[in-house]
Amino acid sequence: MNISHVNNDAVSGIIKLEIEKKDYEAQVDKSLRRYRQKADIPGFRRGMVPLGVIRKKYGKYVLTEAINKLVTESLVNYIDANGLKVLGQPVPSRTDQPPIDFDTEENFEFSFDVALSPAISVKPTKQDKLTRYEVNIDEAMVDRQISTYCQNFGSYVIADDVEAHDLVKGTLTELEDGRPKEDGILVANAVLTPQYLKDETERAKFIGAKLHGRIIFNPKIAYQDATAEIASLLQIDREAVETLTGDFCFEIQEITRFKAAELNRELFDKLFGEGVVESEEECRKQTRIILNEQLRPQSDYRFWLDIRALLLEKAGDISFADDILKRWLLSTDEKYTPEKVEAEYPAMMENIKFQLIKKQLLEDNHLDIEENDVRACALQMAKSQYAQYGIFSVPADLLEQYAQKLLQKKDTLENLVERAREQKLAAWIRDETDVTTKDVSLDEFEKLFV
């Protein structure tokens, strides 16, 4: 077999494969003999079908399969061996591919168009200006976070009288002329929360009501004809709601109230670890540190977006083998249409362009990542995921165990490796350019992403 490569221009080329019978003959014979062992053809015992019959019945399919496998493997090996920087995958040539007849030919020629990576050279300098935004943690933010702590570690208590946010349980009885209606609706374990009653007058009947007290109210008025809520409360079909008009009696059997945790040593130990924080002042100090840690990844991301914009601008216009790449995209997913490819192609090419810039900068400046870089990213991810559940004091051994689990997942590992590369590149660019740090409020920071 002969394989050759010719460049059409700086970003495209053609790979040609000339395949002779000797290149595939052994594989075809081997496959036909496997078919012979399994073939069930009337008039012949299994495994005794003449090879000529098998060849006539399956030969073309086996030949096509063997050629496709040979072509695919040869392309991959040739590209790797010759260090060709191919974007996407080779696609059958529209101009150089001769007709192929598997019925009559023994030697075949295949031509593939390949999109090649363009030459890119980007060099950040001190003339390039970047801004890193840091969120100013004010007292209001600290107050809100501490309030969240108290809510997260709150508990439910039994109350004697009803407040708007309480969960009220009781017996609900349909009335007629002020008395329980014969064969009327009776719900033994009805549940409602006054704050969700939409009519103020009906809601007010519950506020301040005592345990074992009785409230006469009209569900249709209370919920302003909200069929789903009424049907749920009365445990009836929605269609039955339409016929209701009268009052109901709600006899209170239990009042449950959520009580936020108190800001004390018990809460401090749960949040920060036993004995770490002993006063509200220290709690506020630790909370400020935690908020800074939580917001740092967002600051890093904003900085990375600005780095991306700078590098894309410095790279300028870059040519790609658009026709070849669009044909490749069409071949990757049957859901892709020419219209869809045209619509999404600019954004795809910008992403590819940036990936090439990153690759060039990492290679040219020997910014290699090591195992410890990836492990550090895994620990950051583990710590961040614990923090999402309000757990800020995690023993080092637990963090390490969680990080190791993340590293064992293929997709997660790939993401961590990419994150480590980006962090190393961002740190290097920060040293190579003129970076100003700017403190902003949370509102100002959030507007940077709009």
Short mmCIF file of C-alpha atoms in Angstrom, two decimals:
data_model
loop_
_atom_site.label_atom_id
_atom_site.label_comp_id
_atom_site.label_asym_id
_atom_site.label_seq_id
_atom_site.Cartn_x
_atom_site.Cartn_y
_atom_site.Cartn_z
CA MET A 1 0.00 0.00 0.00
CA ASN A 2 1.20 3.49 -0.85
CA ILE A 3 0.14 6.58 1.12
CA SER A 4 1.05 10.12 0.15
CA HIS A 5 0.15 13.61 1.28
CA VAL A 6 0.09 16.84 -0.70
CA ASN A 7 -0.71 20.29 0.67
CA ASN A 8 -3.15 22.37 -1.33
CA ASP A 9 -2.31 25.44 0.74
CA ALA A 10 -1.33 26.32 4.31
CA VAL A 11 -4.55 24.96 5.82
CA SER A 12 -5.62 22.06 3.62
CA GLY A 13 -4.24 19.02 1.87
CA ILE A 14 -5.04 15.67 0.29
CA ILE A 15 -4.04 12.25 1.58
CA LYS A 16 -4.09 9.49 -1.04
CA LEU A 17 -4.10 5.77 -0.36
CA GLU A 18 -3.33 3.22 -3.09
CA ILE A 19 -4.44 -0.23 -1.95
CA GLU A 20 -3.50 -3.45 -3.72
CA LYS A 21 -5.05 -6.88 -3.39
CA LYS A 22 -2.14 -8.16 -1.31
CA ASP A 23 -2.91 -5.49 1.33
CA TYR A 24 -6.32 -6.91 2.19
CA GLU A 25 -6.48 -10.41 0.73
CA ALA A 26 -5.47 -12.27 3.89
CA GLN A 27 -8.02 -10.40 6.01
CA VAL A 28 -10.81 -11.07 3.51
CA ASP A 29 -9.99 -14.80 3.38
CA LYS A 30 -9.91 -14.97 7.17
CA SER A 31 -13.32 -13.28 7.43
CA LEU A 32 -14.86 -15.52 4.75
CA ARG A 33 -13.68 -18.63 6.61
CA ARG A 34 -15.36 -17.34 9.78
CA TYR A 35 -18.57 -16.87 7.82
CA ARG A 36 -18.20 -20.41 6.46
CA GLN A 37 -18.04 -21.84 9.99
CA LYS A 38 -21.29 -20.11 10.98
CA ALA A 39 -23.23 -20.08 7.69
CA ASP A 40 -26.57 -21.92 7.67
CA ILE A 41 -27.41 -22.46 3.97
CA PRO A 42 -30.02 -24.99 2.82
CA GLY A 43 -28.43 -28.05 1.19
CA PHE A 44 -25.19 -27.85 3.14
CA ARG A 45 -24.14 -28.92 6.61
CA ARG A 46 -22.99 -26.14 8.93
CA GLY A 47 -19.28 -25.54 8.39
CA MET A 48 -19.20 -27.52 5.12
CA VAL A 49 -20.47 -24.85 2.71
CA PRO A 50 -18.01 -24.48 -0.20
CA LEU A 51 -15.87 -21.35 0.12
CA GLY A 52 -16.91 -20.29 -3.37
CA VAL A 53 -20.56 -20.19 -2.28
CA ILE A 54 -19.62 -18.13 0.77
CA ARG A 55 -17.55 -15.76 -1.37
CA LYS A 56 -20.42 -15.29 -3.81
CA LYS A 57 -22.92 -14.60 -1.00
CA TYR A 58 -20.80 -12.50 1.38
CA GLY A 59 -17.71 -11.55 -0.62
CA LYS A 60 -18.62 -7.97 -1.48
CA TYR A 61 -19.70 -7.16 2.07
CA VAL A 62 -16.55 -8.71 3.56
CA LEU A 63 -14.34 -6.90 1.04
CA THR A 64 -15.98 -3.54 1.76
CA GLU A 65 -15.64 -4.07 5.51
CA ALA A 66 -11.96 -5.03 5.22
CA ILE A 67 -11.16 -2.06 2.95
CA ASN A 68 -12.94 0.41 5.26
CA LYS A 69 -11.05 -0.89 8.28
CA LEU A 70 -7.73 -0.79 6.42
CA VAL A 71 -8.34 2.75 5.18
CA THR A 72 -9.34 4.02 8.63
CA GLU A 73 -6.37 2.47 10.42
CA SER A 74 -3.92 3.56 7.71
CA LEU A 75 -5.14 7.16 7.84
CA VAL A 76 -4.80 7.35 11.62
CA ASN A 77 -1.35 5.77 11.60
CA TYR A 78 -0.11 7.97 8.76
CA ILE A 79 -1.32 11.17 10.40
CA ASP A 80 0.29 10.20 13.72
CA ALA A 81 3.56 9.00 12.18
CA ASN A 82 3.99 12.16 10.09
CA GLY A 83 2.86 14.59 12.78
CA LEU A 84 0.15 16.12 10.61
CA LYS A 85 -1.83 18.71 12.57
CA VAL A 86 -5.27 17.76 11.28
CA LEU A 87 -8.41 19.52 12.46
CA GLY A 88 -11.47 17.32 12.74
CA GLN A 89 -11.25 14.18 10.59
CA PRO A 90 -10.35 13.52 6.93
CA VAL A 91 -13.35 13.58 4.57
CA PRO A 92 -13.66 11.93 1.15
CA SER A 93 -12.29 14.22 -1.55
CA ARG A 94 -14.78 15.87 -3.87
CA THR A 95 -12.24 16.41 -6.65
CA ASP A 96 -9.62 13.66 -6.52
CA GLN A 97 -11.63 10.54 -5.67
CA PRO A 98 -11.90 8.18 -8.67
CA PRO A 99 -14.96 5.90 -9.01
CA ILE A 100 -14.72 2.62 -7.08
CA ASP A 101 -16.24 -0.69 -8.18
CA PHE A 102 -15.97 -3.42 -5.55
CA ASP A 103 -17.50 -5.95 -7.97
CA THR A 104 -14.74 -5.83 -10.59
CA GLU A 105 -11.68 -4.05 -9.16
CA GLU A 106 -8.93 -5.49 -7.01
CA ASN A 107 -6.80 -2.38 -6.57
CA PHE A 108 -8.33 0.78 -5.12
CA GLU A 109 -7.43 4.42 -4.71
CA PHE A 110 -8.88 6.66 -2.02
CA SER A 111 -8.41 10.40 -1.66
CA PHE A 112 -9.24 12.38 1.48
CA ASP A 113 -9.37 16.11 2.03
CA VAL A 114 -7.82 17.18 5.34
CA ALA A 115 -8.11 20.49 7.17
CA LEU A 116 -4.75 21.45 8.67
CA SER A 117 -4.12 23.57 11.72
CA PRO A 118 -3.07 27.09 10.71
CA ALA A 119 0.16 28.57 12.02
CA ILE A 120 -0.53 30.73 15.08
CA SER A 121 1.84 32.98 17.00
CA VAL A 122 0.52 35.02 19.91
CA LYS A 123 2.84 36.77 22.37
CA PRO A 124 1.35 38.66 25.35
CA THR A 125 3.42 41.65 26.48
CA LYS A 126 3.38 44.33 29.16
CA GLN A 127 1.64 46.56 26.63
CA ASP A 128 -1.43 44.37 26.99
CA LYS A 129 -3.70 45.60 29.78
CA LEU A 130 -6.06 43.40 31.76
CA THR A 131 -8.28 43.97 34.80
CA ARG A 132 -8.90 41.43 37.51
CA TYR A 133 -12.10 42.11 39.42
CA GLU A 134 -12.31 41.31 43.13
CA VAL A 135 -15.67 41.47 44.92
CA ASN A 136 -15.68 43.70 47.98
CA ILE A 137 -17.26 41.69 50.80
CA ASP A 138 -19.40 44.23 52.65
CA GLU A 139 -21.25 43.83 55.94
CA ALA A 140 -24.58 43.23 54.21
CA MET A 141 -23.14 40.22 52.39
CA VAL A 142 -21.80 38.83 55.64
CA ASP A 143 -25.21 39.37 57.30
CA ARG A 144 -26.99 37.52 54.49
CA GLN A 145 -24.57 34.61 54.65
CA ILE A 146 -24.91 34.26 58.42
CA SER A 147 -28.70 34.36 58.02
CA THR A 148 -28.35 31.51 55.52
CA TYR A 149 -26.30 29.54 58.07
CA CYS A 150 -29.05 29.96 60.63
CA GLN A 151 -31.72 28.88 58.14
CA ASN A 152 -29.74 25.85 56.93
CA PHE A 153 -29.23 24.55 60.46
CA GLY A 154 -32.69 25.45 61.74
CA SER A 155 -35.24 22.96 63.03
CA TYR A 156 -38.99 22.47 63.32
CA VAL A 157 -40.74 23.00 66.64
CA ILE A 158 -44.30 22.58 67.86
CA ALA A 159 -46.11 25.90 68.44
CA ASP A 160 -49.28 26.84 70.37
CA ASP A 161 -50.62 29.50 68.01
CA VAL A 162 -50.46 30.03 64.25
CA GLU A 163 -48.13 32.35 62.36
CA ALA A 164 -48.18 32.94 58.61
CA HIS A 165 -45.29 30.58 57.77
CA ASP A 166 -46.40 27.72 60.03
CA LEU A 167 -47.48 24.30 58.80
CA VAL A 168 -50.98 23.72 60.17
CA LYS A 169 -52.42 20.20 60.34
CA GLY A 170 -55.96 19.27 61.28
CA THR A 171 -59.35 17.85 60.38
CA LEU A 172 -61.18 19.57 57.54
CA THR A 173 -64.97 19.18 57.42
CA GLU A 174 -67.40 20.43 54.77
CA LEU A 175 -70.32 22.43 56.28
CA GLU A 176 -73.90 23.00 55.32
CA ASP A 177 -75.95 25.57 57.21
CA GLY A 178 -73.18 25.72 59.79
CA ARG A 179 -73.21 21.97 60.47
CA PRO A 180 -71.16 19.08 59.09
CA LYS A 181 -72.67 18.24 55.70
CA GLU A 182 -74.12 14.75 55.37
CA ASP A 183 -71.84 12.73 53.08
CA GLY A 184 -69.73 15.85 52.71
CA ILE A 185 -65.98 16.08 52.38
CA LEU A 186 -63.96 15.03 55.42
CA VAL A 187 -60.15 15.18 55.40
CA ALA A 188 -58.58 13.70 58.52
CA ASN A 189 -55.05 15.00 57.95
CA ALA A 190 -55.43 18.24 56.06
CA VAL A 191 -52.35 20.44 55.78
CA LEU A 192 -52.04 24.12 54.87
CA THR A 193 -49.75 27.09 55.36
CA PRO A 194 -51.53 30.43 55.88
CA GLN A 195 -49.03 32.45 53.85
CA TYR A 196 -50.18 30.61 50.71
CA LEU A 197 -53.81 31.60 51.15
CA LYS A 198 -54.38 34.31 48.57
CA ASP A 199 -57.32 36.09 50.16
CA GLU A 200 -56.24 38.35 53.02
CA THR A 201 -59.51 38.05 54.98
CA GLU A 202 -59.48 34.24 54.88
CA ARG A 203 -55.77 34.17 55.73
CA ALA A 204 -56.33 36.43 58.75
CA LYS A 205 -58.72 33.85 60.25
CA PHE A 206 -55.79 31.48 60.78
CA ILE A 207 -53.21 33.95 62.12
CA GLY A 208 -53.16 33.74 65.92
CA ALA A 209 -55.47 30.72 66.05
CA LYS A 210 -54.74 28.33 68.92
CA LEU A 211 -54.08 24.61 69.00
CA HIS A 212 -57.41 22.70 68.85
CA GLY A 213 -59.12 25.86 67.69
CA ARG A 214 -61.70 25.81 64.88
CA ILE A 215 -61.63 28.10 61.87
CA ILE A 216 -64.59 28.49 59.51
CA PHE A 217 -63.37 29.49 56.06
CA ASN A 218 -64.16 29.11 52.38
CA PRO A 219 -61.38 27.31 50.40
CA LYS A 220 -62.56 28.69 47.04
CA ILE A 221 -62.36 32.24 48.34
CA ALA A 222 -59.14 31.57 50.29
CA TYR A 223 -57.33 30.26 47.20
CA GLN A 224 -59.18 32.57 44.78
CA ASP A 225 -60.47 29.64 42.71
CA ALA A 226 -56.99 28.12 42.21
CA THR A 227 -58.26 24.66 41.28
CA ALA A 228 -55.01 22.73 41.81
CA GLU A 229 -54.44 24.07 45.34
CA ILE A 230 -58.07 23.50 46.39
CA ALA A 231 -58.14 19.94 45.00
CA SER A 232 -54.89 19.16 46.82
CA LEU A 233 -56.14 20.53 50.15
CA LEU A 234 -59.49 18.73 49.97
CA GLN A 235 -58.03 15.59 48.36
CA ILE A 236 -60.59 15.58 45.55
CA ASP A 237 -60.48 15.60 41.75
CA ARG A 238 -60.12 18.96 40.06
CA GLU A 239 -63.47 18.53 38.33
CA ALA A 240 -65.19 18.30 41.74
CA VAL A 241 -63.84 21.70 42.76
CA GLU A 242 -66.25 23.42 40.37
CA THR A 243 -69.29 22.30 42.40
CA LEU A 244 -68.01 23.59 45.74
CA THR A 245 -69.49 26.79 47.14
CA GLY A 246 -69.75 26.52 50.91
CA ASP A 247 -67.60 26.85 54.01
CA PHE A 248 -65.39 24.30 55.73
CA CYS A 249 -64.34 23.88 59.35
CA PHE A 250 -60.62 23.42 60.02
CA GLU A 251 -59.96 21.97 63.52
CA ILE A 252 -56.27 22.50 64.33
CA GLN A 253 -54.48 19.41 65.64
CA GLU A 254 -50.85 20.44 65.22
CA ILE A 255 -48.87 23.61 64.50
CA THR A 256 -45.32 23.16 63.24
CA ARG A 257 -42.96 26.11 63.01
CA PHE A 258 -39.51 26.40 61.48
CA LYS A 259 -37.06 28.01 63.85
CA ALA A 260 -33.75 29.30 62.60
CA ALA A 261 -30.67 28.16 64.50
CA GLU A 262 -29.28 30.53 67.09
CA LEU A 263 -25.93 32.16 66.47
CA ASN A 264 -24.01 30.38 69.22
CA ARG A 265 -21.13 28.02 69.89
CA GLU A 266 -23.15 24.98 68.82
CA LEU A 267 -23.71 26.49 65.37
CA PHE A 268 -20.09 27.68 65.13
CA ASP A 269 -18.85 24.13 65.75
CA LYS A 270 -21.13 22.73 63.06
CA LEU A 271 -20.00 25.33 60.54
CA PHE A 272 -16.30 25.69 61.15
CA GLY A 273 -15.24 22.71 63.23
CA GLU A 274 -15.14 22.22 66.95
CA GLY A 275 -13.42 25.05 68.82
CA VAL A 276 -12.37 27.00 65.71
CA VAL A 277 -14.78 29.91 66.28
CA GLU A 278 -15.96 31.06 69.69
CA SER A 279 -17.65 34.43 69.11
CA GLU A 280 -19.87 36.26 66.65
CA GLU A 281 -16.94 38.49 65.70
CA GLU A 282 -14.83 35.46 64.79
CA CYS A 283 -17.81 33.99 62.94
CA ARG A 284 -18.06 37.12 60.80
CA LYS A 285 -14.32 36.99 60.12
CA GLN A 286 -14.49 33.34 59.00
CA THR A 287 -17.60 34.06 56.94
CA ARG A 288 -15.76 36.82 55.12
CA ILE A 289 -12.94 34.38 54.33
CA ILE A 290 -15.44 31.80 53.07
CA LEU A 291 -17.21 34.34 50.86
CA ASN A 292 -13.89 35.35 49.37
CA GLU A 293 -13.10 31.70 48.63
CA GLN A 294 -16.52 31.15 47.09
CA LEU A 295 -16.26 34.20 44.86
CA ARG A 296 -12.66 33.64 43.80
CA PRO A 297 -13.55 31.04 41.12
CA GLN A 298 -15.99 33.53 39.60
CA SER A 299 -13.30 36.21 39.61
CA ASP A 300 -10.93 33.72 38.00
CA TYR A 301 -13.53 32.91 35.37
CA ARG A 302 -14.17 36.59 34.60
CA PHE A 303 -10.41 37.10 34.29
CA TRP A 304 -10.16 34.07 32.02
CA LEU A 305 -12.90 35.46 29.74
CA ASP A 306 -10.91 38.69 29.42
CA ILE A 307 -7.74 36.73 28.70
CA ARG A 308 -9.62 34.83 26.00
CA ALA A 309 -10.83 38.06 24.40
CA LEU A 310 -7.31 39.52 24.48
CA LEU A 311 -5.68 36.47 22.92
CA LEU A 312 -8.31 36.18 20.18
CA GLU A 313 -7.82 39.86 19.36
CA LYS A 314 -4.03 39.51 19.24
CA ALA A 315 -4.29 36.46 16.98
CA GLY A 316 -6.29 38.45 14.44
CA ASP A 317 -8.01 36.87 11.47
CA ILE A 318 -7.02 33.25 10.91
CA SER A 319 -7.92 31.24 7.83
CA PHE A 320 -9.33 27.73 8.07
CA ALA A 321 -10.24 25.13 5.47
CA ASP A 322 -13.90 26.06 5.88
CA ASP A 323 -15.36 23.79 3.20
CA ILE A 324 -13.57 20.71 4.53
CA LEU A 325 -14.45 21.46 8.15
CA LYS A 326 -18.11 22.04 7.33
CA ARG A 327 -18.25 18.71 5.47
CA TRP A 328 -16.64 17.02 8.46
CA LEU A 329 -19.21 18.57 10.82
CA LEU A 330 -22.04 17.33 8.63
CA SER A 331 -20.62 13.80 8.88
CA THR A 332 -20.37 13.81 12.69
CA ASP A 333 -24.11 13.82 13.48
CA GLU A 334 -27.13 13.06 11.35
CA LYS A 335 -28.97 15.85 13.16
CA TYR A 336 -26.62 18.38 11.58
CA THR A 337 -28.05 20.08 8.52
CA PRO A 338 -26.19 22.47 6.21
CA GLU A 339 -28.26 25.30 7.71
CA LYS A 340 -27.39 24.28 11.27
CA VAL A 341 -23.70 24.01 10.43
CA GLU A 342 -23.71 27.44 8.80
CA ALA A 343 -25.41 28.96 11.85
CA GLU A 344 -23.07 27.38 14.41
CA TYR A 345 -19.84 27.39 12.42
CA PRO A 346 -18.55 30.88 13.43
CA ALA A 347 -18.78 30.09 17.17
CA MET A 348 -17.21 26.66 16.62
CA MET A 349 -14.30 28.18 14.74
CA GLU A 350 -13.75 30.79 17.43
CA ASN A 351 -13.53 27.99 20.01
CA ILE A 352 -11.12 26.02 17.81
CA LYS A 353 -9.07 29.16 17.25
CA PHE A 354 -8.79 29.71 20.99
CA GLN A 355 -7.86 26.07 21.61
CA LEU A 356 -5.03 26.44 19.08
CA ILE A 357 -3.85 29.65 20.75
CA LYS A 358 -3.80 27.93 24.17
CA LYS A 359 -1.89 24.99 22.73
CA GLN A 360 0.67 27.27 21.11
CA LEU A 361 1.26 29.30 24.29
CA LEU A 362 1.52 26.22 26.52
CA GLU A 363 4.01 24.54 24.17
CA ASP A 364 6.10 27.60 23.28
CA ASN A 365 6.50 28.62 26.91
CA HIS A 366 6.95 25.09 28.32
CA LEU A 367 3.93 25.44 30.60
CA ASP A 368 3.66 21.76 31.40
CA ILE A 369 1.21 20.57 34.00
CA GLU A 370 2.18 17.98 36.56
CA GLU A 371 0.25 15.47 38.61
CA ASN A 372 0.17 17.83 41.60
CA ASP A 373 -1.46 20.56 39.47
CA VAL A 374 -4.33 18.25 38.58
CA ARG A 375 -4.61 16.99 42.15
CA ALA A 376 -4.84 20.58 43.42
CA CYS A 377 -7.73 21.21 41.00
CA ALA A 378 -9.45 18.05 42.25
CA LEU A 379 -9.13 19.26 45.86
CA GLN A 380 -10.57 22.65 44.86
CA MET A 381 -13.52 20.94 43.21
CA ALA A 382 -14.09 18.69 46.21
CA LYS A 383 -13.99 21.64 48.62
CA SER A 384 -16.35 23.62 46.41
CA GLN A 385 -18.88 20.80 46.25
CA TYR A 386 -18.89 20.41 50.03
CA ALA A 387 -19.40 24.16 50.36
CA GLN A 388 -22.52 23.98 48.19
CA TYR A 389 -24.13 22.01 51.01
CA GLY A 390 -22.99 24.46 53.66
CA ILE A 391 -20.08 22.30 54.82
CA PHE A 392 -17.02 24.50 55.18
CA SER A 393 -14.89 22.57 57.64
CA VAL A 394 -13.98 19.29 55.96
CA PRO A 395 -11.18 17.10 57.37
CA ALA A 396 -8.19 16.88 55.04
CA ASP A 397 -8.46 13.10 54.73
CA LEU A 398 -12.09 13.33 53.55
CA LEU A 399 -11.19 15.98 51.00
CA GLU A 400 -8.36 13.79 49.76
CA GLN A 401 -10.65 10.76 49.44
CA TYR A 402 -13.23 12.74 47.50
CA ALA A 403 -10.55 14.23 45.25
CA GLN A 404 -9.23 10.75 44.47
CA LYS A 405 -12.72 9.61 43.46
CA LEU A 406 -12.97 12.59 41.10
CA LEU A 407 -9.60 11.73 39.57
CA GLN A 408 -10.77 8.18 38.87
CA LYS A 409 -13.64 9.33 36.63
CA LYS A 410 -12.48 9.69 33.05
CA ASP A 411 -14.67 12.67 32.09
CA THR A 412 -13.95 14.47 35.34
CA LEU A 413 -10.22 13.83 35.01
CA GLU A 414 -10.21 15.33 31.51
CA ASN A 415 -11.98 18.43 32.83
CA LEU A 416 -9.52 18.72 35.72
CA VAL A 417 -6.54 18.42 33.37
CA GLU A 418 -7.98 21.17 31.17
CA ARG A 419 -8.67 23.32 34.23
CA ALA A 420 -5.09 22.85 35.41
CA ARG A 421 -3.78 23.93 31.99
CA GLU A 422 -5.96 27.03 32.02
CA GLN A 423 -4.91 27.96 35.54
CA LYS A 424 -1.24 27.62 34.64
CA LEU A 425 -1.70 29.67 31.48
CA ALA A 426 -3.70 32.35 33.32
CA ALA A 427 -0.97 32.67 35.98
CA TRP A 428 1.69 32.99 33.27
CA ILE A 429 -0.31 35.63 31.35
CA ARG A 430 -0.83 37.57 34.56
CA ASP A 431 2.96 37.85 34.89
CA GLU A 432 3.48 38.72 31.23
CA THR A 433 0.86 41.47 30.94
CA ASP A 434 -0.11 44.65 32.78
CA VAL A 435 -2.85 43.55 35.20
CA THR A 436 -4.79 45.96 37.40
CA THR A 437 -6.85 44.66 40.33
CA LYS A 438 -10.16 46.45 40.83
CA ASP A 439 -12.49 46.08 43.81
CA VAL A 440 -16.19 46.08 42.88
CA SER A 441 -19.48 45.48 44.63
CA LEU A 442 -21.34 42.24 44.07
CA ASP A 443 -23.92 44.03 41.92
CA GLU A 444 -21.19 45.59 39.79
CA PHE A 445 -19.48 42.22 39.44
CA GLU A 446 -22.66 40.44 38.37
CA LYS A 447 -23.26 43.06 35.68
CA LEU A 448 -19.94 42.07 34.10
CA PHE A 449 -21.59 38.83 32.98
CA VAL A 450 -24.68 40.42 31.44
#
